[in-house]
Amino acid sequence: QVQLQESGPGLVKPSETLSLTCSVSGYSISTGFFWGWIRQPPGKALEWIGSLHHGGTIYHNPSLRSRVTISEDTSKNRFSLNLRSLAAADTAVYYCARGGGYTNFFDYWGQGILVTVSS
Amino acid sequence: QSALTQPASVSGSPGQSITISCTGTSSDVGYYNSVSWYQHHPGKGPKFMIYDVSKRPAGVSNRFSGSKSGNTASLTISGLQAEDEADYYCCSYAGSSTFVFGTGTKVTVL
């Protein structure tokens, strides 16, 4: 059974950088599939942030591309999200999931982590 | 890239059927047969319910079915049950290796 778990700070300050990690169990991220990040601001829709494939292919939401870095650590079977220049509008529940590439769907999700951007 | 449009809420009585619409454009829903649906109970990760418009992953009840006509995809839940009460989101491939989600629909079982 594939399981994903997000970790990171629950509170970050405006203008700072958010760093989140998604730890994966039950499947090696270097084996295949894309691995992605999705967020949901309070009361709003889900928003795809980007997805990564082992080997270097990374897809981004054009609206966030300039502020986003997605990377992998295959030795620990996890992948990460860095989101720069934070603003209050980045307050959201952040989810990691498997998918967002050639499968065109997201089949396994983490439980999500609430990140609040506030001074 | 605008969010796909879903009704804010849909309700039905146990045993009834309900349909949730997901309206996009000719650049996403209307062009690609890559619409997926997710069930989301608060506090949990979304659950994958439908892919490629109408295909069900293993383990998903056949009470859930998907379809598409033009720029609008639909999720139908038949034989509505109390456990189906949740938020539902559609998602479409939008070209250029990007994805767009719907605005979400709250399903209430009366």
Short mmCIF file of C-alpha atoms in Angstrom, two decimals, chain A residues 7-110:
data_model
loop_
_atom_site.label_atom_id
_atom_site.label_comp_id
_atom_site.label_asym_id
_atom_site.label_seq_id
_atom_site.Cartn_x
_atom_site.Cartn_y
_atom_site.Cartn_z
CA SER A 7 5.94 17.28 7.07
CA GLY A 8 7.07 20.83 7.65
CA PRO A 9 6.28 24.00 9.59
CA GLY A 10 2.73 24.98 10.34
CA LEU A 11 3.52 28.69 10.53
CA VAL A 12 5.80 30.74 8.33
CA LYS A 13 6.33 34.46 7.99
CA PRO A 14 5.53 36.57 4.93
CA SER A 15 8.38 36.88 2.43
CA GLU A 16 10.04 33.73 3.78
CA THR A 17 10.40 30.36 2.06
CA LEU A 18 8.20 27.37 2.83
CA SER A 19 9.89 23.99 2.80
CA LEU A 20 7.75 20.86 2.89
CA THR A 21 8.73 17.23 2.59
CA CYS A 22 6.67 14.25 1.49
CA SER A 23 7.84 10.88 2.78
CA VAL A 24 6.72 7.92 0.71
CA SER A 25 6.36 4.32 1.84
CA GLY A 26 5.22 1.25 -0.04
CA TYR A 27 6.72 2.39 -3.35
CA SER A 28 10.10 3.65 -4.45
CA ILE A 29 9.85 7.07 -6.07
CA SER A 30 12.79 6.16 -8.28
CA THR A 31 10.83 3.29 -9.80
CA GLY A 32 8.39 5.45 -11.68
CA PHE A 33 5.35 7.72 -11.66
CA PHE A 34 5.25 11.43 -11.12
CA TRP A 35 5.03 12.83 -7.58
CA GLY A 36 3.19 16.05 -7.01
CA TRP A 37 2.09 18.84 -4.73
CA ILE A 38 -1.42 20.24 -4.51
CA ARG A 39 -2.77 22.87 -2.15
CA GLN A 40 -6.14 24.11 -0.94
CA PRO A 41 -6.51 27.61 0.52
CA PRO A 42 -9.28 27.90 3.13
CA GLY A 43 -12.66 27.78 1.45
CA LYS A 44 -11.16 27.54 -2.02
CA ALA A 45 -10.51 24.95 -4.69
CA LEU A 46 -7.66 22.52 -4.92
CA GLU A 47 -4.73 23.93 -6.90
CA TRP A 48 -2.06 21.82 -8.54
CA ILE A 49 1.40 23.20 -7.79
CA GLY A 50 3.67 20.87 -9.70
CA SER A 51 4.90 17.32 -10.20
CA LEU A 52 8.28 15.65 -10.43
CA HIS A 53 9.53 12.45 -12.04
CA HIS A 54 12.69 10.66 -11.00
CA GLY A 55 15.31 11.59 -13.49
CA GLY A 56 14.61 15.27 -13.56
CA THR A 57 11.37 15.98 -15.38
CA ILE A 58 9.39 18.58 -13.45
CA TYR A 59 6.11 20.17 -14.41
CA HIS A 60 4.85 23.38 -12.81
CA ASN A 61 1.66 25.35 -12.52
CA PRO A 62 2.52 28.40 -14.64
CA SER A 63 1.07 30.74 -12.03
CA LEU A 64 3.49 29.49 -9.37
CA ARG A 65 6.46 28.44 -11.46
CA SER A 66 8.66 31.41 -10.61
CA ARG A 67 8.42 30.71 -6.87
CA VAL A 68 8.45 26.91 -6.78
CA THR A 69 11.22 24.33 -6.55
CA ILE A 70 10.38 20.64 -6.40
CA SER A 71 13.14 18.15 -5.72
CA GLU A 72 13.68 14.53 -4.74
CA ASP A 73 15.81 12.59 -2.28
CA THR A 74 15.75 9.02 -3.49
CA SER A 75 18.03 7.82 -0.68
CA LYS A 76 15.23 8.68 1.75
CA ASN A 77 12.39 8.01 -0.67
CA ARG A 78 10.94 11.46 -0.34
CA PHE A 79 10.39 14.61 -2.34
CA SER A 80 10.17 18.23 -1.35
CA LEU A 81 8.53 21.54 -2.14
CA ASN A 82 10.10 24.95 -1.69
CA LEU A 83 7.80 27.95 -2.15
CA ARG A 84 9.49 31.34 -2.02
CA SER A 85 8.33 34.87 -1.26
CA LEU A 86 5.36 33.78 0.78
CA ALA A 87 2.25 35.89 1.18
CA ALA A 88 -0.97 35.46 3.12
CA ALA A 89 -2.58 34.04 -0.03
CA ASP A 90 -0.24 31.04 0.27
CA THR A 91 -1.99 29.97 3.47
CA ALA A 92 -3.41 26.56 2.61
CA VAL A 93 -3.50 22.86 3.31
CA TYR A 94 -0.69 21.38 1.26
CA TYR A 95 -1.00 17.83 -0.04
CA CYS A 96 1.50 15.57 -1.68
CA ALA A 97 0.26 12.90 -4.06
CA ARG A 98 1.41 10.35 -6.58
CA GLY A 99 0.63 11.47 -10.09
CA GLY A 100 0.36 14.54 -12.21
CA GLY A 101 2.36 13.32 -15.14
CA TYR A 102 1.74 10.71 -17.80
CA THR A 103 -1.01 9.08 -15.72
CA ASN A 104 -3.04 12.32 -15.72
CA PHE A 105 -4.48 11.58 -12.28
CA PHE A 106 -3.46 11.48 -8.61
CA ASP A 107 -4.05 8.05 -7.10
CA TYR A 108 -2.49 8.24 -3.65
CA TRP A 109 -2.56 11.29 -1.38
CA GLY A 110 -1.14 12.36 1.94
#
